Amino acid sequence: MGHLTKLTHLYLHNLHLRGEIPSSFANLTNLSVLYLSSNQLTGPLPACLGNLTQLSEFDVSHNELQGMVPRSLSELKNLEVLDLSSNKLNGPIPPSICNLTALEEFYLGNNHLSGTLPSCLGNLSANFLFGFDIRNNNLSGALPDSFSQVCNLGMMLLNGNRLEGKLPRSLANCKNLLALDLRSNQIKDVLPSWLDSLPNLKFLLLSSNNFHGEIPPSFCNLTSMNGLFLDKNDLNAGTLPPCLANLRGNLEFLNIGKNNMRGMIPHSFSRDCRLKMIGLGENILEGKLPRTLANCRELEFLNFGNNQINDVFPSWLGALPQLKILILRSNRLHGIIKDVETTKSEFPNLQIVDLSQNNFMGELPTQYFFKLKAMKTVKAERLSSYMGPQIFSTRTHSFDTYSISITNKGIELEYHAIRDTFVVLQLSGNNFEGPIPQVIGDLVGLRLLNLSNNNLTGVIPSSLGNLSLLESLDLSGNKLSGKIP
């Protein structure tokens, strides 16, 4: 193909191509677009690719390329899109890459790159740099202050590395920043109040770091914020700012779980609440569940598990038409889950419910089992997708918003993405008594049913044989009798 010297566009992506990139490509000096992504190409990136000085788009993502990023790529002065993601490239990011000042999209994520971030990365600011993706590598060291020069940066995806130190104050100059993803690093800092100076910031993901202290009230000034993810840190020095519950604007996703935060849950969720997700599990929150949560009519995901909430079952949540996931395990919830005298359908879309390890008593809530429409539906695997929207998608990356941990087959597993065919009923570790109702056999979508460690009596109902999709059934630790049907 090297003799096609007048070729300007070459699309060879997703063709199951094997072998190395031929050095004869260096003869295609008129190429402006070269797509070789989603093949099975191996070997190094040829240094001679630096001859293709007319290239504006170069994509070799999703292959098995090895070796270092060649310095010769710095000769591609017209390059606007560089995508080397999802390969096996190693070594440092060469500082010469900073000469590509025409770049608008820069993707090196999902490789084996190591070393520190070149301080010259601030040079990549001549145009609007929409995507800057170096996630899931082995990069270490501190974030360079030179990011202050990347004033036109749109998305900065640095998650899944070993970056440390503090957030550079210079990031406050990135006024056009839309998304900052620093999940799963080793950054040790307080949450800086200057983040509220980023007027266009829609997604802030700082999960799984070493942030400590409190959540500054100034975060409530981020009225453009769509998703705030602060889970798996050490934010134990304060309580939840009440204004987070009344944040007017666009906030749809809020996750502050696994932080050992104390105090009460704010009781001021406003009538114009747009939240789809609230994740406050694994803290030390107490008191009652706020009734104003009923204002969040778009709520799909609610996790208050592993806290110290002292309340009865919140039957009023059944009026939320979109609620799919309800996690209330390991609290101090108590009492009988009473019948709700209404003809309306409660919890019509609920697919995952975990009330385990509480102090509920009385008979199992049969009346709810009749009304759980989503659990009575069998979805075809081939048509399945994931629960929750994928946010801030780029050409290389999207983020699944919903994740949970569930005890399945005796082992606690974390599901980082949840298929919409996953249906769970967890009622273990309470004081439920009486028989297992036959109506549970109508919940034919169930994949996991756990009624263990209660005081249930009687026989195992034959209707459980209808649950043909069931992968895990745990009835142990009860007082059941009779034959196994």
GROMACS .gro file of C-alpha atoms in nm:
model
  485
    1MET     CA    1   0.000   0.000   0.000
    2GLY     CA    2   0.305   0.223   0.033
    3HIS     CA    3   0.292   0.316  -0.337
    4LEU     CA    4  -0.044   0.497  -0.302
    5THR     CA    5   0.136   0.824  -0.245
    6LYS     CA    6  -0.163   1.047  -0.328
    7LEU     CA    7  -0.383   0.885  -0.064
    8THR     CA    8  -0.524   1.138   0.186
    9HIS     CA    9  -0.768   0.927   0.391
   10LEU     CA   10  -0.712   0.566   0.499
   11TYR     CA   11  -0.970   0.384   0.710
   12LEU     CA   12  -0.869   0.031   0.813
   13HIS     CA   13  -1.035   0.008   1.153
   14ASN     CA   14  -1.221  -0.294   1.290
   15LEU     CA   15  -1.098  -0.539   1.024
   16HIS     CA   16  -0.923  -0.803   1.243
   17LEU     CA   17  -0.587  -0.705   1.092
   18ARG     CA   18  -0.279  -0.872   1.239
   19GLY     CA   19   0.095  -0.814   1.237
   20GLU     CA   20   0.297  -0.495   1.259
   21ILE     CA   21   0.226  -0.157   1.105
   22PRO     CA   22   0.425  -0.168   0.779
   23SER     CA   23   0.712   0.078   0.748
   24SER     CA   24   0.599   0.147   0.391
   25PHE     CA   25   0.325   0.366   0.538
   26ALA     CA   26   0.600   0.629   0.568
   27ASN     CA   27   0.562   0.683   0.192
   28LEU     CA   28   0.202   0.800   0.229
   29THR     CA   29   0.312   1.156   0.288
   30ASN     CA   30  -0.020   1.309   0.178
   31LEU     CA   31  -0.224   1.126   0.440
   32SER     CA   32  -0.434   1.353   0.659
   33VAL     CA   33  -0.642   1.079   0.827
   34LEU     CA   34  -0.517   0.734   0.932
   35TYR     CA   35  -0.747   0.500   1.125
   36LEU     CA   36  -0.613   0.158   1.228
   37SER     CA   37  -0.813   0.112   1.548
   38SER     CA   38  -0.982  -0.204   1.678
   39ASN     CA   39  -0.757  -0.457   1.509
   40GLN     CA   40  -0.496  -0.700   1.642
   41LEU     CA   41  -0.186  -0.509   1.541
   42THR     CA   42   0.132  -0.587   1.733
   43GLY     CA   43   0.489  -0.462   1.759
   44PRO     CA   44   0.608  -0.104   1.810
   45LEU     CA   45   0.481   0.215   1.658
   46PRO     CA   46   0.722   0.272   1.365
   47ALA     CA   47   0.938   0.580   1.410
   48CYS     CA   48   0.896   0.652   1.038
   49LEU     CA   49   0.536   0.761   1.104
   50GLY     CA   50   0.694   1.096   1.180
   51ASN     CA   51   0.721   1.141   0.801
   52LEU     CA   52   0.342   1.179   0.772
   53THR     CA   53   0.356   1.550   0.842
   54GLN     CA   54   0.012   1.617   0.688
   55LEU     CA   55  -0.168   1.395   0.938
   56SER     CA   56  -0.449   1.564   1.127
   57GLU     CA   57  -0.607   1.246   1.273
   58PHE     CA   58  -0.417   0.934   1.380
   59ASP     CA   59  -0.601   0.653   1.562
   60VAL     CA   60  -0.442   0.315   1.647
   61SER     CA   61  -0.645   0.252   1.962
   62HIS     CA   62  -0.761  -0.094   2.073
   63ASN     CA   63  -0.472  -0.296   1.935
   64GLU     CA   64  -0.183  -0.481   2.099
   65LEU     CA   65   0.097  -0.240   2.016
   66GLN     CA   66   0.401  -0.248   2.242
   67GLY     CA   67   0.712  -0.044   2.307
   68MET     CA   68   0.754   0.324   2.379
   69VAL     CA   69   0.575   0.621   2.229
   70PRO     CA   70   0.816   0.729   1.953
   71ARG     CA   71   0.956   1.079   1.976
   72SER     CA   72   0.915   1.113   1.602
   73LEU     CA   73   0.541   1.170   1.654
   74SER     CA   74   0.637   1.522   1.760
   75GLU     CA   75   0.701   1.596   1.391
   76LEU     CA   76   0.327   1.575   1.320
   77LYS     CA   77   0.267   1.946   1.371
   78ASN     CA   78  -0.079   1.938   1.211
   79LEU     CA   79  -0.209   1.659   1.431
   80GLU     CA   80  -0.546   1.740   1.588
   81VAL     CA   81  -0.646   1.392   1.707
   82LEU     CA   82  -0.395   1.145   1.853
   83ASP     CA   83  -0.542   0.822   1.990
   84LEU     CA   84  -0.300   0.556   2.114
   85SER     CA   85  -0.531   0.428   2.388
   86SER     CA   86  -0.595   0.065   2.484
   87ASN     CA   87  -0.264  -0.086   2.376
   88LYS     CA   88   0.040  -0.214   2.566
   89LEU     CA   89   0.264   0.087   2.526
   90ASN     CA   90   0.517   0.142   2.804
   91GLY     CA   91   0.780   0.384   2.921
   92PRO     CA   92   0.735   0.755   2.989
   93ILE     CA   93   0.533   1.008   2.796
   94PRO     CA   94   0.805   1.174   2.585
   95PRO     CA   95   0.831   1.550   2.649
   96SER     CA   96   0.855   1.596   2.273
   97ILE     CA   97   0.482   1.519   2.254
   98CYS     CA   98   0.429   1.869   2.392
   99ASN     CA   99   0.527   2.010   2.052
  100LEU     CA  100   0.190   1.899   1.912
  101THR     CA  101   0.029   2.234   1.980
  102ALA     CA  102  -0.253   2.178   1.728
  103LEU     CA  103  -0.394   1.885   1.929
  104GLU     CA  104  -0.764   1.893   2.012
  105GLU     CA  105  -0.795   1.534   2.136
  106PHE     CA  106  -0.514   1.345   2.311
  107TYR     CA  107  -0.573   0.986   2.425
  108LEU     CA  108  -0.309   0.761   2.584
  109GLY     CA  109  -0.535   0.583   2.833
  110ASN     CA  110  -0.529   0.209   2.908
  111ASN     CA  111  -0.162   0.142   2.843
  112HIS     CA  112   0.138   0.064   3.066
  113LEU     CA  113   0.295   0.410   3.063
  114SER     CA  114   0.509   0.504   3.362
  115GLY     CA  115   0.707   0.795   3.498
  116THR     CA  116   0.587   1.144   3.577
  117LEU     CA  117   0.375   1.382   3.373
  118PRO     CA  118   0.593   1.611   3.158
  119SER     CA  119   0.580   1.965   3.291
  120CYS     CA  120   0.556   2.092   2.934
  121LEU     CA  121   0.201   1.957   2.894
  122GLY     CA  122   0.084   2.313   2.940
  123ASN     CA  123   0.204   2.379   2.586
  124LEU     CA  124  -0.097   2.186   2.454
  125SER     CA  125  -0.318   2.492   2.470
  126ALA     CA  126  -0.319   2.656   2.129
  127ASN     CA  127  -0.667   2.522   2.053
  128PHE     CA  128  -0.954   2.392   2.261
  129LEU     CA  129  -0.817   2.060   2.389
  130PHE     CA  130  -1.145   1.874   2.428
  131GLY     CA  131  -1.011   1.540   2.553
  132PHE     CA  132  -0.695   1.479   2.756
  133ASP     CA  133  -0.698   1.110   2.853
  134ILE     CA  134  -0.408   0.931   3.022
  135ARG     CA  135  -0.619   0.716   3.255
  136ASN     CA  136  -0.534   0.363   3.367
  137ASN     CA  137  -0.157   0.371   3.334
  138ASN     CA  138   0.123   0.356   3.593
  139LEU     CA  139   0.200   0.727   3.599
  140SER     CA  140   0.326   0.870   3.927
  141GLY     CA  141   0.436   1.195   4.085
  142ALA     CA  142   0.250   1.520   4.128
  143LEU     CA  143   0.024   1.703   3.888
  144PRO     CA  144   0.234   1.974   3.722
  145ASP     CA  145   0.148   2.338   3.781
  146SER     CA  146   0.179   2.390   3.407
  147PHE     CA  147  -0.183   2.276   3.371
  148SER     CA  148  -0.265   2.640   3.440
  149GLN     CA  149  -0.159   2.709   3.081
  150VAL     CA  150  -0.411   2.462   2.939
  151CYS     CA  151  -0.686   2.719   2.968
  152ASN     CA  152  -0.894   2.562   2.693
  153LEU     CA  153  -0.900   2.213   2.839
  154GLY     CA  154  -1.239   2.040   2.822
  155MET     CA  155  -1.198   1.698   2.983
  156MET     CA  156  -0.905   1.585   3.196
  157LEU     CA  157  -0.912   1.208   3.258
  158LEU     CA  158  -0.626   1.102   3.486
  159ASN     CA  159  -0.796   0.825   3.683
  160GLY     CA  160  -0.635   0.490   3.759
  161ASN     CA  161  -0.273   0.600   3.805
  162ARG     CA  162  -0.046   0.658   4.106
  163LEU     CA  163  -0.053   1.036   4.105
  164GLU     CA  164   0.011   1.196   4.442
  165GLY     CA  165   0.060   1.527   4.613
  166LYS     CA  166  -0.203   1.800   4.610
  167LEU     CA  167  -0.434   1.943   4.350
  168PRO     CA  168  -0.241   2.231   4.192
  169ARG     CA  169  -0.403   2.567   4.260
  170SER     CA  170  -0.332   2.650   3.897
  171LEU     CA  171  -0.625   2.428   3.792
  172ALA     CA  172  -0.848   2.716   3.895
  173ASN     CA  173  -0.738   2.886   3.570
  174CYS     CA  174  -0.900   2.614   3.359
  175LYS     CA  175  -1.224   2.806   3.324
  176ASN     CA  176  -1.350   2.589   3.037
  177LEU     CA  177  -1.298   2.260   3.221
  178LEU     CA  178  -1.605   2.037   3.187
  179ALA     CA  179  -1.486   1.716   3.356
  180LEU     CA  180  -1.203   1.635   3.597
  181ASP     CA  181  -1.153   1.265   3.671
  182LEU     CA  182  -0.884   1.180   3.926
  183ARG     CA  183  -1.037   0.863   4.069
  184SER     CA  184  -0.812   0.588   4.203
  185ASN     CA  185  -0.493   0.783   4.260
  186GLN     CA  186  -0.299   0.871   4.576
  187ILE     CA  187  -0.373   1.242   4.601
  188LYS     CA  188  -0.360   1.364   4.960
  189ASP     CA  189  -0.525   1.698   5.012
  190VAL     CA  190  -0.826   1.876   5.152
  191LEU     CA  191  -1.104   1.951   4.909
  192PRO     CA  192  -0.999   2.293   4.780
  193SER     CA  193  -1.259   2.567   4.801
  194TRP     CA  194  -1.122   2.724   4.482
  195LEU     CA  195  -1.292   2.452   4.275
  196ASP     CA  196  -1.602   2.671   4.283
  197SER     CA  197  -1.416   2.910   4.051
  198LEU     CA  198  -1.463   2.664   3.761
  199PRO     CA  199  -1.795   2.791   3.624
  200ASN     CA  200  -1.842   2.523   3.357
  201LEU     CA  201  -1.741   2.217   3.561
  202LYS     CA  202  -2.006   1.948   3.515
  203PHE     CA  203  -1.834   1.635   3.646
  204LEU     CA  204  -1.591   1.618   3.939
  205LEU     CA  205  -1.468   1.267   4.018
  206LEU     CA  206  -1.223   1.243   4.308
  207SER     CA  207  -1.317   0.897   4.439
  208SER     CA  208  -1.062   0.656   4.589
  209ASN     CA  209  -0.793   0.902   4.693
  210ASN     CA  210  -0.676   1.040   5.027
  211PHE     CA  211  -0.884   1.356   5.045
  212HIS     CA  212  -0.954   1.449   5.405
  213GLY     CA  213  -1.122   1.716   5.610
  214GLU     CA  214  -1.467   1.840   5.526
  215ILE     CA  215  -1.670   1.922   5.218
  216PRO     CA  216  -1.644   2.300   5.181
  217PRO     CA  217  -1.982   2.477   5.160
  218SER     CA  218  -1.845   2.658   4.855
  219PHE     CA  219  -1.913   2.339   4.658
  220CYS     CA  220  -2.276   2.445   4.664
  221ASN     CA  221  -2.179   2.731   4.431
  222LEU     CA  222  -2.106   2.480   4.153
  223THR     CA  223  -2.445   2.530   3.992
  224SER     CA  224  -2.331   2.378   3.662
  225MET     CA  225  -2.234   2.055   3.838
  226ASN     CA  226  -2.402   1.744   3.700
  227GLY     CA  227  -2.206   1.475   3.884
  228LEU     CA  228  -2.011   1.496   4.213
  229PHE     CA  229  -1.821   1.180   4.314
  230LEU     CA  230  -1.622   1.201   4.639
  231ASP     CA  231  -1.665   0.844   4.764
  232LYS     CA  232  -1.387   0.630   4.916
  233ASN     CA  233  -1.191   0.909   5.078
  234ASP     CA  234  -1.149   1.023   5.439
  235LEU     CA  235  -1.389   1.316   5.461
  236ASN     CA  236  -1.467   1.261   5.828
  237ALA     CA  237  -1.402   1.605   5.975
  238GLY     CA  238  -1.747   1.747   5.919
  239THR     CA  239  -2.107   1.685   5.830
  240LEU     CA  240  -2.282   1.701   5.496
  241PRO     CA  241  -2.338   2.063   5.397
  242PRO     CA  242  -2.719   2.109   5.408
  243CYS     CA  243  -2.701   2.309   5.087
  244LEU     CA  244  -2.606   1.993   4.891
  245ALA     CA  245  -2.964   1.872   4.933
  246ASN     CA  246  -3.097   2.203   4.810
  247LEU     CA  247  -2.845   2.261   4.533
  248ARG     CA  248  -3.036   2.437   4.261
  249GLY     CA  249  -2.910   2.366   3.915
  250ASN     CA  250  -2.821   2.050   3.732
  251LEU     CA  251  -2.692   1.806   3.997
  252GLU     CA  252  -2.804   1.453   3.904
  253PHE     CA  253  -2.537   1.227   4.056
  254LEU     CA  254  -2.411   1.259   4.414
  255ASN     CA  255  -2.183   0.996   4.568
  256ILE     CA  256  -2.011   1.062   4.901
  257GLY     CA  257  -2.011   0.702   5.025
  258LYS     CA  258  -1.732   0.533   5.227
  259ASN     CA  259  -1.606   0.843   5.404
  260ASN     CA  260  -1.701   0.797   5.772
  261MET     CA  261  -1.901   1.118   5.761
  262ARG     CA  262  -2.114   1.186   6.067
  263GLY     CA  263  -2.429   1.372   6.149
  264MET     CA  264  -2.776   1.386   6.004
  265ILE     CA  265  -2.884   1.355   5.644
  266PRO     CA  266  -2.997   1.699   5.522
  267HIS     CA  267  -3.377   1.735   5.531
  268SER     CA  268  -3.405   2.003   5.265
  269PHE     CA  269  -3.429   1.826   4.928
  270SER     CA  270  -3.609   2.082   4.718
  271ARG     CA  271  -3.914   2.040   4.496
  272ASP     CA  272  -3.702   2.099   4.187
  273CYS     CA  273  -3.459   1.820   4.287
  274ARG     CA  274  -3.308   1.660   3.975
  275LEU     CA  275  -3.104   1.391   4.147
  276LYS     CA  276  -3.100   1.050   3.981
  277MET     CA  277  -2.841   0.902   4.217
  278ILE     CA  278  -2.768   0.948   4.587
  279GLY     CA  279  -2.485   0.739   4.729
  280LEU     CA  280  -2.422   0.797   5.100
  281GLY     CA  281  -2.351   0.440   5.208
  282GLU     CA  282  -2.076   0.337   5.451
  283ASN     CA  283  -2.066   0.651   5.660
  284ILE     CA  284  -2.181   0.712   6.018
  285LEU     CA  285  -2.498   0.903   5.935
  286GLU     CA  286  -2.780   0.887   6.187
  287GLY     CA  287  -3.134   1.003   6.247
  288LYS     CA  288  -3.424   0.941   6.012
  289LEU     CA  289  -3.450   0.930   5.636
  290PRO     CA  290  -3.565   1.274   5.519
  291ARG     CA  291  -3.919   1.272   5.382
  292THR     CA  292  -3.816   1.546   5.139
  293LEU     CA  293  -3.644   1.274   4.933
  294ALA     CA  294  -3.991   1.223   4.788
  295ASN     CA  295  -3.931   1.548   4.597
  296CYS     CA  296  -3.660   1.376   4.392
  297ARG     CA  297  -3.899   1.231   4.137
  298GLU     CA  298  -3.623   1.129   3.897
  299LEU     CA  299  -3.433   0.927   4.158
  300GLU     CA  300  -3.314   0.587   4.029
  301PHE     CA  301  -3.039   0.492   4.276
  302LEU     CA  302  -3.053   0.537   4.653
  303ASN     CA  303  -2.784   0.395   4.882
  304PHE     CA  304  -2.786   0.466   5.256
  305GLY     CA  305  -2.644   0.126   5.349
  306ASN     CA  306  -2.403   0.076   5.640
  307ASN     CA  307  -2.493   0.380   5.846
  308GLN     CA  308  -2.673   0.429   6.178
  309ILE     CA  309  -3.011   0.539   6.048
  310ASN     CA  310  -3.284   0.474   6.305
  311ASP     CA  311  -3.621   0.464   6.136
  312VAL     CA  312  -3.905   0.244   6.014
  313PHE     CA  313  -3.930   0.123   5.656
  314PRO     CA  314  -3.974   0.427   5.427
  315SER     CA  315  -4.285   0.311   5.242
  316TRP     CA  316  -4.326   0.663   5.105
  317LEU     CA  317  -4.031   0.597   4.872
  318GLY     CA  318  -4.266   0.371   4.678
  319ALA     CA  319  -4.410   0.679   4.512
  320LEU     CA  320  -4.082   0.745   4.328
  321PRO     CA  321  -4.164   0.619   3.978
  322GLN     CA  322  -3.805   0.570   3.855
  323LEU     CA  323  -3.643   0.411   4.162
  324LYS     CA  324  -3.450   0.100   4.054
  325ILE     CA  325  -3.193   0.042   4.330
  326LEU     CA  326  -3.264   0.075   4.703
  327ILE     CA  327  -2.981  -0.011   4.945
  328LEU     CA  328  -3.064   0.028   5.317
  329ARG     CA  329  -2.868  -0.262   5.464
  330SER     CA  330  -2.684  -0.255   5.797
  331ASN     CA  331  -2.867   0.029   5.968
  332ARG     CA  332  -3.102   0.045   6.266
  333LEU     CA  333  -3.422   0.018   6.068
  334HIS     CA  334  -3.690  -0.158   6.263
  335GLY     CA  335  -4.054  -0.252   6.297
  336ILE     CA  336  -4.304  -0.427   6.074
  337ILE     CA  337  -4.304  -0.345   5.703
  338LYS     CA  338  -4.673  -0.264   5.698
  339ASP     CA  339  -4.927  -0.308   5.425
  340VAL     CA  340  -4.990   0.010   5.230
  341GLU     CA  341  -5.361   0.055   5.173
  342THR     CA  342  -5.357   0.187   4.819
  343THR     CA  343  -5.433   0.055   4.475
  344LYS     CA  344  -5.136   0.238   4.331
  345SER     CA  345  -4.825   0.049   4.230
  346GLU     CA  346  -4.545   0.096   4.483
  347PHE     CA  347  -4.185   0.067   4.365
  348PRO     CA  348  -4.287  -0.011   4.003
  349ASN     CA  349  -3.930  -0.009   3.868
  350LEU     CA  350  -3.744  -0.147   4.169
  351GLN     CA  351  -3.501  -0.422   4.064
  352ILE     CA  352  -3.245  -0.430   4.344
  353VAL     CA  353  -3.348  -0.402   4.709
  354ASP     CA  354  -3.118  -0.474   5.003
  355LEU     CA  355  -3.271  -0.445   5.351
  356SER     CA  356  -3.038  -0.698   5.512
  357GLN     CA  357  -2.884  -0.665   5.859
  358ASN     CA  358  -3.152  -0.450   6.018
  359ASN     CA  359  -3.416  -0.514   6.286
  360PHE     CA  360  -3.728  -0.562   6.077
  361MET     CA  361  -3.983  -0.798   6.227
  362GLY     CA  362  -4.318  -0.956   6.150
  363GLU     CA  363  -4.403  -1.148   5.836
  364LEU     CA  364  -4.235  -1.089   5.504
  365PRO     CA  365  -4.398  -0.794   5.322
  366THR     CA  366  -4.619  -1.000   5.092
  367GLN     CA  367  -4.820  -0.697   4.979
  368TYR     CA  368  -4.510  -0.544   4.818
  369PHE     CA  369  -4.420  -0.866   4.637
  370PHE     CA  370  -4.749  -0.837   4.447
  371LYS     CA  371  -4.656  -0.488   4.324
  372LEU     CA  372  -4.289  -0.520   4.223
  373LYS     CA  373  -4.357  -0.508   3.850
  374ALA     CA  374  -3.993  -0.486   3.739
  375MET     CA  375  -3.906  -0.804   3.930
  376LYS     CA  376  -4.183  -0.989   3.747
  377THR     CA  377  -4.028  -0.916   3.409
  378VAL     CA  378  -3.772  -1.128   3.225
  379LYS     CA  379  -3.544  -0.922   3.002
  380ALA     CA  380  -3.363  -1.084   2.712
  381GLU     CA  381  -2.987  -1.100   2.771
  382ARG     CA  382  -2.911  -1.008   2.412
  383LEU     CA  383  -3.103  -0.683   2.453
  384SER     CA  384  -2.961  -0.597   2.793
  385SER     CA  385  -2.762  -0.286   2.875
  386TYR     CA  386  -2.637  -0.122   3.194
  387MET     CA  387  -2.837   0.062   3.456
  388GLY     CA  388  -2.771   0.429   3.480
  389PRO     CA  389  -2.651   0.664   3.211
  390GLN     CA  390  -2.294   0.668   3.087
  391ILE     CA  391  -2.169   1.017   3.147
  392PHE     CA  392  -1.915   1.245   2.975
  393SER     CA  393  -1.852   1.002   2.692
  394THR     CA  394  -1.553   1.063   2.468
  395ARG     CA  395  -1.431   0.861   2.171
  396THR     CA  396  -1.238   0.640   2.415
  397HIS     CA  397  -1.420   0.659   2.744
  398SER     CA  398  -1.751   0.664   2.924
  399PHE     CA  399  -1.825   0.629   3.293
  400ASP     CA  400  -2.091   0.395   3.433
  401THR     CA  401  -2.246   0.590   3.716
  402TYR     CA  402  -2.404   0.313   3.924
  403SER     CA  403  -2.205   0.061   4.128
  404ILE     CA  404  -2.300  -0.150   4.430
  405SER     CA  405  -2.164  -0.423   4.654
  406ILE     CA  406  -2.385  -0.729   4.705
  407THR     CA  407  -2.329  -1.048   4.903
  408ASN     CA  408  -2.370  -1.315   4.637
  409LYS     CA  409  -2.308  -1.683   4.705
  410GLY     CA  410  -2.160  -1.595   5.043
  411ILE     CA  411  -1.904  -1.351   4.903
  412GLU     CA  412  -1.937  -0.974   4.897
  413LEU     CA  413  -1.881  -0.862   4.541
  414GLU     CA  414  -1.860  -0.513   4.401
  415TYR     CA  415  -2.041  -0.451   4.076
  416HIS     CA  416  -1.881  -0.152   3.905
  417ALA     CA  417  -2.144  -0.163   3.633
  418ILE     CA  418  -2.488  -0.317   3.678
  419ARG     CA  419  -2.667  -0.493   3.397
  420ASP     CA  420  -3.035  -0.411   3.371
  421THR     CA  421  -3.113  -0.784   3.390
  422PHE     CA  422  -2.975  -0.800   3.747
  423VAL     CA  423  -3.265  -0.842   3.993
  424VAL     CA  424  -3.192  -0.884   4.365
  425LEU     CA  425  -3.399  -0.929   4.681
  426GLN     CA  426  -3.187  -0.923   4.998
  427LEU     CA  427  -3.377  -0.952   5.328
  428SER     CA  428  -3.127  -1.154   5.534
  429GLY     CA  429  -3.022  -1.084   5.891
  430ASN     CA  430  -3.352  -0.949   6.024
  431ASN     CA  431  -3.624  -1.090   6.250
  432PHE     CA  432  -3.882  -1.182   5.990
  433GLU     CA  433  -4.106  -1.469   6.092
  434GLY     CA  434  -4.384  -1.682   5.952
  435PRO     CA  435  -4.392  -1.862   5.616
  436ILE     CA  436  -4.223  -1.776   5.289
  437PRO     CA  437  -4.514  -1.656   5.072
  438GLN     CA  438  -4.592  -1.834   4.748
  439VAL     CA  439  -4.606  -1.499   4.566
  440ILE     CA  440  -4.225  -1.477   4.570
  441GLY     CA  441  -4.240  -1.730   4.288
  442ASP     CA  442  -4.397  -1.459   4.071
  443LEU     CA  443  -4.075  -1.254   4.082
  444VAL     CA  444  -3.942  -1.443   3.782
  445GLY     CA  445  -3.669  -1.190   3.705
  446LEU     CA  446  -3.480  -1.267   4.027
  447ARG     CA  447  -3.112  -1.357   3.997
  448LEU     CA  448  -3.038  -1.344   4.369
  449LEU     CA  449  -3.274  -1.420   4.660
  450ASN     CA  450  -3.142  -1.411   5.017
  451LEU     CA  451  -3.380  -1.468   5.310
  452SER     CA  452  -3.117  -1.621   5.539
  453ASN     CA  453  -3.079  -1.566   5.914
  454ASN     CA  454  -3.436  -1.478   6.002
  455ASN     CA  455  -3.701  -1.672   6.197
  456LEU     CA  456  -3.896  -1.804   5.899
  457THR     CA  457  -4.097  -2.122   5.950
  458GLY     CA  458  -4.297  -2.367   5.742
  459VAL     CA  459  -4.203  -2.531   5.416
  460ILE     CA  460  -4.010  -2.406   5.116
  461PRO     CA  461  -4.283  -2.301   4.871
  462SER     CA  462  -4.296  -2.494   4.546
  463SER     CA  463  -4.340  -2.166   4.357
  464LEU     CA  464  -3.966  -2.100   4.395
  465GLY     CA  465  -3.930  -2.348   4.111
  466ASN     CA  466  -4.063  -2.075   3.881
  467LEU     CA  467  -3.747  -1.869   3.934
  468SER     CA  468  -3.561  -2.015   3.638
  469LEU     CA  469  -3.306  -1.730   3.625
  470LEU     CA  470  -3.207  -1.763   3.990
  471GLU     CA  471  -2.829  -1.785   4.035
  472SER     CA  472  -2.809  -1.766   4.414
  473LEU     CA  473  -3.066  -1.881   4.672
  474ASP     CA  474  -2.992  -1.859   5.046
  475LEU     CA  475  -3.255  -1.971   5.296
  476SER     CA  476  -3.012  -2.083   5.567
  477GLY     CA  477  -3.039  -1.986   5.933
  478ASN     CA  478  -3.419  -2.016   5.952
  479LYS     CA  479  -3.659  -2.273   6.102
  480LEU     CA  480  -3.789  -2.422   5.781
  481SER     CA  481  -3.917  -2.778   5.771
  482GLY     CA  482  -4.051  -3.034   5.529
  483LYS     CA  483  -3.909  -3.154   5.202
  484ILE     CA  484  -3.706  -2.966   4.946
  485PRO     CA  485  -3.952  -2.916   4.657
   0.00000   0.00000   0.00000
